């Protein structure tokens, strides 16, 4: 656990609760040297809807995001040079504080749990983005006290998200994940602080989760994180310790479909490690553009993934690791602007063995059936 971002139990609900309705305030901000564009409403309308619908999907209706939108632009004091940043930050709240101060007289912050500030189209002073949370330096400083309420969370998307195949909504969804508090699944320690060239870009869960890569091909939330958050019921999980295993045959409902049935297999391997099996289907609405094609190289994005979750690791340490069939490699998709993804999807006839447990996909259609044995 780092900064209340956790990989397992217990869930710490010091920021967002694991279920409920959350109001986000969306406020366009501009500057004397970077004035707002007339098309901001069209830029953000569908992006807001996608965030709301994505959380409805992954929480199975337990989380509802509502938006309160300020009409028009709010002018922030100073020039853009004062707030320039070259990469994503969570420890520089100068722009956020200035934005809150400018918006406070004209916007009703009552009940707002997070503020989303939108920058003018074409701006370049904010290269990637900046965000603050209750568990970050922004929150430890008390957040921002508006006339109506204290706000502990904010997000500001930079120019990076205006590039082709990038978008605001997946950035907002990822950063909102940290408010619940979901951990990053990528290996930030190795790739950021040590500067190590990783065999799988981003870390061992590749781009198979919104918290592993917000720009990745598979923009969903893994079964283990859903279960920790209480977004999967016990009845949706087949749980069997590996020590009790002889043979089992389980039919899995794809993780993103709102249907009754088992959605994940959890196989505890020890007190701190488990094996997870879940079913995936391409989702043309949320996955990056092109990742829902039937190209053989992408195996139609439909099938089963197997991974381990090592709870001695946590946020930013790559605690979820894919288990792929022998001989699989990295694959790129020209219409998805993201690092290559590990080819880890299991189709009919494919099998993997991990920690003495063999998982084989025996059939696939609307659902996937897997056979498990020692």
mmCIF file of N, CA, C and O in Angstrom, residues 18 20 48-65 169-170 173-174 180 182 208-211 216-223 225-227 229-233 236 253-260 263 278-288:
data_model
loop_
_atom_site.group_PDB
_atom_site.id
_atom_site.type_symbol
_atom_site.label_atom_id
_atom_site.label_comp_id
_atom_site.label_asym_id
_atom_site.label_seq_id
_atom_site.Cartn_x
_atom_site.Cartn_y
_atom_site.Cartn_z
ATOM 1 N N UNK A 18 -16.781 2.987 -1.930
ATOM 2 C CA UNK A 18 -16.761 1.957 -2.971
ATOM 3 C C UNK A 18 -18.051 1.920 -3.781
ATOM 4 O O UNK A 18 -18.104 1.243 -4.815
ATOM 5 N N UNK A 20 -21.857 4.460 -4.686
ATOM 6 C CA UNK A 20 -22.596 5.693 -4.446
ATOM 7 C C UNK A 20 -22.605 6.576 -5.675
ATOM 8 O O UNK A 20 -22.160 6.197 -6.756
ATOM 9 N N UNK A 48 -17.453 13.088 -21.098
ATOM 10 C CA UNK A 48 -18.097 12.960 -19.789
ATOM 11 C C UNK A 48 -18.996 11.724 -19.753
ATOM 12 O O UNK A 48 -18.991 10.958 -18.783
ATOM 13 N N UNK A 49 -19.765 11.544 -20.817
ATOM 14 C CA UNK A 49 -20.685 10.405 -20.871
ATOM 15 C C UNK A 49 -19.924 9.074 -20.805
ATOM 16 O O UNK A 49 -20.362 8.129 -20.152
ATOM 17 N N UNK A 50 -18.779 9.005 -21.463
ATOM 18 C CA UNK A 50 -17.994 7.771 -21.464
ATOM 19 C C UNK A 50 -17.479 7.436 -20.065
ATOM 20 O O UNK A 50 -17.462 6.269 -19.661
ATOM 21 N N UNK A 51 -17.052 8.436 -19.318
ATOM 22 C CA UNK A 51 -16.607 8.186 -17.941
ATOM 23 C C UNK A 51 -17.747 7.622 -17.105
ATOM 24 O O UNK A 51 -17.591 6.626 -16.381
ATOM 25 N N UNK A 52 -18.912 8.264 -17.200
ATOM 26 C CA UNK A 52 -20.082 7.801 -16.438
ATOM 27 C C UNK A 52 -20.446 6.376 -16.816
ATOM 28 O O UNK A 52 -20.673 5.518 -15.946
ATOM 29 N N UNK A 53 -20.494 6.090 -18.110
ATOM 30 C CA UNK A 53 -20.894 4.759 -18.569
ATOM 31 C C UNK A 53 -19.838 3.707 -18.245
ATOM 32 O O UNK A 53 -20.172 2.554 -17.963
ATOM 33 N N UNK A 54 -18.551 4.101 -18.277
ATOM 34 C CA UNK A 54 -17.487 3.140 -17.960
ATOM 35 C C UNK A 54 -17.569 2.697 -16.506
ATOM 36 O O UNK A 54 -17.484 1.509 -16.199
ATOM 37 N N UNK A 55 -17.773 3.634 -15.599
ATOM 38 C CA UNK A 55 -17.869 3.262 -14.173
ATOM 39 C C UNK A 55 -19.156 2.493 -13.882
ATOM 40 O O UNK A 55 -19.178 1.622 -13.002
ATOM 41 N N UNK A 56 -20.213 2.808 -14.607
ATOM 42 C CA UNK A 56 -21.423 2.006 -14.470
ATOM 43 C C UNK A 56 -21.155 0.559 -14.883
ATOM 44 O O UNK A 56 -21.618 -0.378 -14.233
ATOM 45 N N UNK A 57 -20.360 0.374 -15.946
ATOM 46 C CA UNK A 57 -20.053 -0.962 -16.439
ATOM 47 C C UNK A 57 -19.181 -1.733 -15.455
ATOM 48 O O UNK A 57 -19.514 -2.854 -15.056
ATOM 49 N N UNK A 58 -18.051 -1.160 -15.054
ATOM 50 C CA UNK A 58 -17.100 -1.931 -14.244
ATOM 51 C C UNK A 58 -17.600 -2.142 -12.818
ATOM 52 O O UNK A 58 -17.201 -3.101 -12.153
ATOM 53 N N UNK A 59 -18.476 -1.258 -12.337
ATOM 54 C CA UNK A 59 -19.016 -1.430 -10.981
ATOM 55 C C UNK A 59 -20.349 -2.151 -10.983
ATOM 56 O O UNK A 59 -20.917 -2.400 -9.913
ATOM 57 N N UNK A 60 -20.857 -2.468 -12.174
ATOM 58 C CA UNK A 60 -22.179 -3.081 -12.343
ATOM 59 C C UNK A 60 -23.258 -2.266 -11.627
ATOM 60 O O UNK A 60 -24.083 -2.794 -10.883
ATOM 61 N N UNK A 61 -23.213 -0.967 -11.874
ATOM 62 C CA UNK A 61 -24.247 -0.075 -11.379
ATOM 63 C C UNK A 61 -24.047 0.440 -9.977
ATOM 64 O O UNK A 61 -24.860 1.239 -9.487
ATOM 65 N N UNK A 62 -22.967 0.056 -9.322
ATOM 66 C CA UNK A 62 -22.743 0.484 -7.933
ATOM 67 C C UNK A 62 -22.187 1.903 -7.843
ATOM 68 O O UNK A 62 -22.246 2.525 -6.785
ATOM 69 N N UNK A 63 -21.579 2.381 -8.925
ATOM 70 C CA UNK A 63 -20.989 3.719 -8.941
ATOM 71 C C UNK A 63 -21.657 4.548 -10.032
ATOM 72 O O UNK A 63 -21.767 4.110 -11.180
ATOM 73 N N UNK A 64 -22.077 5.754 -9.678
ATOM 74 C CA UNK A 64 -22.679 6.661 -10.644
ATOM 75 C C UNK A 64 -21.927 7.986 -10.603
ATOM 76 O O UNK A 64 -21.805 8.614 -9.549
ATOM 77 N N UNK A 65 -21.410 8.395 -11.769
ATOM 78 C CA UNK A 65 -20.734 9.686 -11.893
ATOM 79 C C UNK A 65 -21.697 10.682 -12.531
ATOM 80 O O UNK A 65 -22.205 10.444 -13.629
ATOM 81 N N UNK A 169 -11.426 11.137 -21.760
ATOM 82 C CA UNK A 169 -12.228 10.294 -20.873
ATOM 83 C C UNK A 169 -11.404 9.199 -20.199
ATOM 84 O O UNK A 169 -11.604 8.914 -19.005
ATOM 85 N N UNK A 170 -10.474 8.563 -20.940
ATOM 86 C CA UNK A 170 -9.714 7.476 -20.323
ATOM 87 C C UNK A 170 -8.722 8.012 -19.288
ATOM 88 O O UNK A 170 -8.441 7.346 -18.286
ATOM 89 N N UNK A 173 -10.961 8.659 -16.336
ATOM 90 C CA UNK A 173 -11.351 7.391 -15.708
ATOM 91 C C UNK A 173 -10.202 6.793 -14.916
ATOM 92 O O UNK A 173 -10.397 6.267 -13.810
ATOM 93 N N UNK A 174 -8.993 6.852 -15.480
ATOM 94 C CA UNK A 174 -7.819 6.310 -14.780
ATOM 95 C C UNK A 174 -7.558 7.075 -13.482
ATOM 96 O O UNK A 174 -7.387 6.466 -12.415
ATOM 97 N N UNK A 180 -10.673 5.965 -5.618
ATOM 98 C CA UNK A 180 -11.527 4.933 -4.992
ATOM 99 C C UNK A 180 -10.905 4.120 -3.847
ATOM 100 O O UNK A 180 -11.687 3.717 -2.954
ATOM 101 N N UNK A 182 -7.915 2.814 -6.465
ATOM 102 C CA UNK A 182 -7.306 1.755 -7.270
ATOM 103 C C UNK A 182 -5.832 2.059 -7.511
ATOM 104 O O UNK A 182 -5.450 3.215 -7.701
ATOM 105 N N UNK A 208 -3.697 -4.495 -20.404
ATOM 106 C CA UNK A 208 -4.962 -5.210 -20.233
ATOM 107 C C UNK A 208 -5.845 -4.624 -19.138
ATOM 108 O O UNK A 208 -6.748 -5.304 -18.649
ATOM 109 N N UNK A 209 -5.622 -3.385 -18.750
ATOM 110 C CA UNK A 209 -6.418 -2.779 -17.691
ATOM 111 C C UNK A 209 -6.294 -1.264 -17.787
ATOM 112 O O UNK A 209 -5.239 -0.744 -18.156
ATOM 113 N N UNK A 210 -7.361 -0.560 -17.453
ATOM 114 C CA UNK A 210 -7.318 0.895 -17.437
ATOM 115 C C UNK A 210 -6.258 1.409 -16.477
ATOM 116 O O UNK A 210 -5.657 2.469 -16.705
ATOM 117 N N UNK A 211 -5.983 0.661 -15.398
ATOM 118 C CA UNK A 211 -4.994 1.095 -14.426
ATOM 119 C C UNK A 211 -3.584 0.643 -14.804
ATOM 120 O O UNK A 211 -2.621 0.991 -14.132
ATOM 121 N N UNK A 216 -4.266 2.049 -23.550
ATOM 122 C CA UNK A 216 -4.065 0.717 -24.095
ATOM 123 C C UNK A 216 -5.259 0.159 -24.841
ATOM 124 O O UNK A 216 -6.357 0.720 -24.819
ATOM 125 N N UNK A 217 -5.042 -0.978 -25.504
ATOM 126 C CA UNK A 217 -6.114 -1.609 -26.284
ATOM 127 C C UNK A 217 -7.285 -2.081 -25.433
ATOM 128 O O UNK A 217 -8.427 -2.027 -25.874
ATOM 129 N N UNK A 218 -7.019 -2.549 -24.210
ATOM 130 C CA UNK A 218 -8.073 -3.152 -23.378
ATOM 131 C C UNK A 218 -8.402 -2.231 -22.221
ATOM 132 O O UNK A 218 -7.850 -2.346 -21.128
ATOM 133 N N UNK A 219 -9.326 -1.321 -22.444
ATOM 134 C CA UNK A 219 -9.655 -0.329 -21.425
ATOM 135 C C UNK A 219 -10.810 -0.812 -20.565
ATOM 136 O O UNK A 219 -11.950 -0.364 -20.690
ATOM 137 N N UNK A 220 -10.482 -1.743 -19.700
ATOM 138 C CA UNK A 220 -11.469 -2.276 -18.774
ATOM 139 C C UNK A 220 -10.811 -2.365 -17.409
ATOM 140 O O UNK A 220 -9.737 -1.786 -17.182
ATOM 141 N N UNK A 221 -11.444 -3.056 -16.476
ATOM 142 C CA UNK A 221 -10.895 -3.217 -15.130
ATOM 143 C C UNK A 221 -10.873 -4.699 -14.816
ATOM 144 O O UNK A 221 -11.860 -5.400 -15.010
ATOM 145 N N UNK A 222 -9.738 -5.173 -14.332
ATOM 146 C CA UNK A 222 -9.554 -6.601 -14.094
ATOM 147 C C UNK A 222 -10.454 -7.109 -12.975
ATOM 148 O O UNK A 222 -10.910 -6.366 -12.107
ATOM 149 N N UNK A 223 -10.685 -8.409 -13.001
ATOM 150 C CA UNK A 223 -11.598 -9.041 -12.047
ATOM 151 C C UNK A 223 -11.127 -8.875 -10.611
ATOM 152 O O UNK A 223 -11.943 -8.671 -9.701
ATOM 153 N N UNK A 225 -9.328 -6.436 -9.180
ATOM 154 C CA UNK A 225 -9.583 -5.093 -8.669
ATOM 155 C C UNK A 225 -11.076 -4.871 -8.449
ATOM 156 O O UNK A 225 -11.479 -4.216 -7.483
ATOM 157 N N UNK A 226 -11.910 -5.409 -9.328
ATOM 158 C CA UNK A 226 -13.356 -5.295 -9.125
ATOM 159 C C UNK A 226 -13.783 -5.997 -7.837
ATOM 160 O O UNK A 226 -14.635 -5.492 -7.092
ATOM 161 N N UNK A 227 -13.209 -7.147 -7.581
ATOM 162 C CA UNK A 227 -13.588 -7.913 -6.396
ATOM 163 C C UNK A 227 -13.166 -7.180 -5.127
ATOM 164 O O UNK A 227 -13.933 -7.100 -4.153
ATOM 165 N N UNK A 229 -12.879 -4.042 -4.728
ATOM 166 C CA UNK A 229 -13.755 -2.886 -4.554
ATOM 167 C C UNK A 229 -15.195 -3.277 -4.226
ATOM 168 O O UNK A 229 -16.036 -2.414 -3.972
ATOM 169 N N UNK A 230 -15.509 -4.566 -4.245
ATOM 170 C CA UNK A 230 -16.880 -4.992 -4.000
ATOM 171 C C UNK A 230 -17.766 -4.841 -5.213
ATOM 172 O O UNK A 230 -18.995 -4.815 -5.104
ATOM 173 N N UNK A 231 -17.152 -4.747 -6.401
ATOM 174 C CA UNK A 231 -17.912 -4.602 -7.637
ATOM 175 C C UNK A 231 -18.191 -5.937 -8.306
ATOM 176 O O UNK A 231 -18.847 -5.990 -9.341
ATOM 177 N N UNK A 232 -17.700 -7.015 -7.720
ATOM 178 C CA UNK A 232 -18.097 -8.379 -8.071
ATOM 179 C C UNK A 232 -18.629 -9.043 -6.815
ATOM 180 O O UNK A 232 -17.995 -8.985 -5.758
ATOM 181 N N UNK A 233 -19.778 -9.677 -6.913
ATOM 182 C CA UNK A 233 -20.338 -10.421 -5.791
ATOM 183 C C UNK A 233 -19.623 -11.759 -5.632
ATOM 184 O O UNK A 233 -19.032 -12.286 -6.582
ATOM 185 N N UNK A 236 -20.330 -14.351 -8.174
ATOM 186 C CA UNK A 236 -19.733 -14.198 -9.502
ATOM 187 C C UNK A 236 -18.301 -14.720 -9.561
ATOM 188 O O UNK A 236 -17.640 -14.587 -10.579
ATOM 189 N N UNK A 253 -18.602 -15.884 -17.771
ATOM 190 C CA UNK A 253 -19.271 -14.782 -18.445
ATOM 191 C C UNK A 253 -18.218 -13.706 -18.701
ATOM 192 O O UNK A 253 -17.432 -13.384 -17.814
ATOM 193 N N UNK A 254 -18.143 -13.132 -19.910
ATOM 194 C CA UNK A 254 -17.176 -12.055 -20.160
ATOM 195 C C UNK A 254 -17.299 -10.946 -19.122
ATOM 196 O O UNK A 254 -18.402 -10.542 -18.740
ATOM 197 N N UNK A 255 -16.165 -10.448 -18.680
ATOM 198 C CA UNK A 255 -16.094 -9.576 -17.513
ATOM 199 C C UNK A 255 -16.926 -8.309 -17.659
ATOM 200 O O UNK A 255 -17.460 -7.789 -16.673
ATOM 201 N N UNK A 256 -17.086 -7.793 -18.881
ATOM 202 C CA UNK A 256 -17.773 -6.518 -19.060
ATOM 203 C C UNK A 256 -19.261 -6.641 -19.371
ATOM 204 O O UNK A 256 -19.929 -5.628 -19.584
ATOM 205 N N UNK A 257 -19.782 -7.864 -19.405
ATOM 206 C CA UNK A 257 -21.184 -8.048 -19.737
ATOM 207 C C UNK A 257 -22.037 -8.115 -18.474
ATOM 208 O O UNK A 257 -21.698 -8.818 -17.529
ATOM 209 N N UNK A 258 -23.135 -7.391 -18.466
ATOM 210 C CA UNK A 258 -24.035 -7.327 -17.311
ATOM 211 C C UNK A 258 -24.974 -8.524 -17.346
ATOM 212 O O UNK A 258 -26.162 -8.413 -17.648
ATOM 213 N N UNK A 259 -24.410 -9.691 -17.071
ATOM 214 C CA UNK A 259 -25.179 -10.939 -17.068
ATOM 215 C C UNK A 259 -24.882 -11.719 -15.804
ATOM 216 O O UNK A 259 -23.813 -11.584 -15.194
ATOM 217 N N UNK A 260 -25.819 -12.557 -15.411
ATOM 218 C CA UNK A 260 -25.619 -13.426 -14.262
ATOM 219 C C UNK A 260 -24.641 -14.543 -14.617
ATOM 220 O O UNK A 260 -24.573 -14.991 -15.757
ATOM 221 N N UNK A 263 -17.856 -14.812 -13.268
ATOM 222 C CA UNK A 263 -17.038 -13.926 -14.094
ATOM 223 C C UNK A 263 -15.542 -14.076 -13.852
ATOM 224 O O UNK A 263 -14.741 -13.517 -14.606
ATOM 225 N N UNK A 278 -10.071 -14.918 -16.195
ATOM 226 C CA UNK A 278 -11.276 -14.173 -16.544
ATOM 227 C C UNK A 278 -11.463 -14.141 -18.053
ATOM 228 O O UNK A 278 -10.517 -14.368 -18.815
ATOM 229 N N UNK A 279 -12.678 -13.856 -18.476
ATOM 230 C CA UNK A 279 -13.040 -13.841 -19.895
ATOM 231 C C UNK A 279 -13.115 -12.404 -20.396
ATOM 232 O O UNK A 279 -13.684 -11.537 -19.729
ATOM 233 N N UNK A 280 -12.554 -12.159 -21.580
ATOM 234 C CA UNK A 280 -12.550 -10.825 -22.168
ATOM 235 C C UNK A 280 -13.247 -10.830 -23.522
ATOM 236 O O UNK A 280 -13.198 -11.819 -24.257
ATOM 237 N N UNK A 281 -13.860 -9.698 -23.852
ATOM 238 C CA UNK A 281 -14.418 -9.464 -25.167
ATOM 239 C C UNK A 281 -14.044 -8.050 -25.597
ATOM 240 O O UNK A 281 -14.003 -7.137 -24.774
ATOM 241 N N UNK A 282 -13.774 -7.870 -26.896
ATOM 242 C CA UNK A 282 -13.502 -6.540 -27.409
ATOM 243 C C UNK A 282 -14.694 -5.633 -27.145
ATOM 244 O O UNK A 282 -15.841 -6.057 -27.263
ATOM 245 N N UNK A 283 -14.416 -4.402 -26.774
ATOM 246 C CA UNK A 283 -15.475 -3.435 -26.508
ATOM 247 C C UNK A 283 -15.206 -2.210 -27.371
ATOM 248 O O UNK A 283 -14.342 -1.390 -27.046
ATOM 249 N N UNK A 284 -15.919 -2.097 -28.477
ATOM 250 C CA UNK A 284 -15.643 -1.048 -29.451
ATOM 251 C C UNK A 284 -15.895 0.344 -28.893
ATOM 252 O O UNK A 284 -15.371 1.333 -29.408
ATOM 253 N N UNK A 285 -16.677 0.440 -27.830
ATOM 254 C CA UNK A 285 -16.977 1.763 -27.278
ATOM 255 C C UNK A 285 -15.839 2.280 -26.407
ATOM 256 O O UNK A 285 -15.538 3.469 -26.409
ATOM 257 N N UNK A 286 -15.201 1.391 -25.652
ATOM 258 C CA UNK A 286 -14.188 1.830 -24.700
ATOM 259 C C UNK A 286 -12.758 1.499 -25.119
ATOM 260 O O UNK A 286 -11.849 2.263 -24.825
ATOM 261 N N UNK A 287 -12.543 0.359 -25.757
ATOM 262 C CA UNK A 287 -11.187 -0.001 -26.174
ATOM 263 C C UNK A 287 -10.686 1.004 -27.206
ATOM 264 O O UNK A 287 -11.471 1.664 -27.877
ATOM 265 N N UNK A 288 -9.357 1.095 -27.351
ATOM 266 C CA UNK A 288 -8.828 2.072 -28.287
ATOM 267 C C UNK A 288 -9.227 1.709 -29.709
ATOM 268 O O UNK A 288 -9.481 0.548 -30.022
#
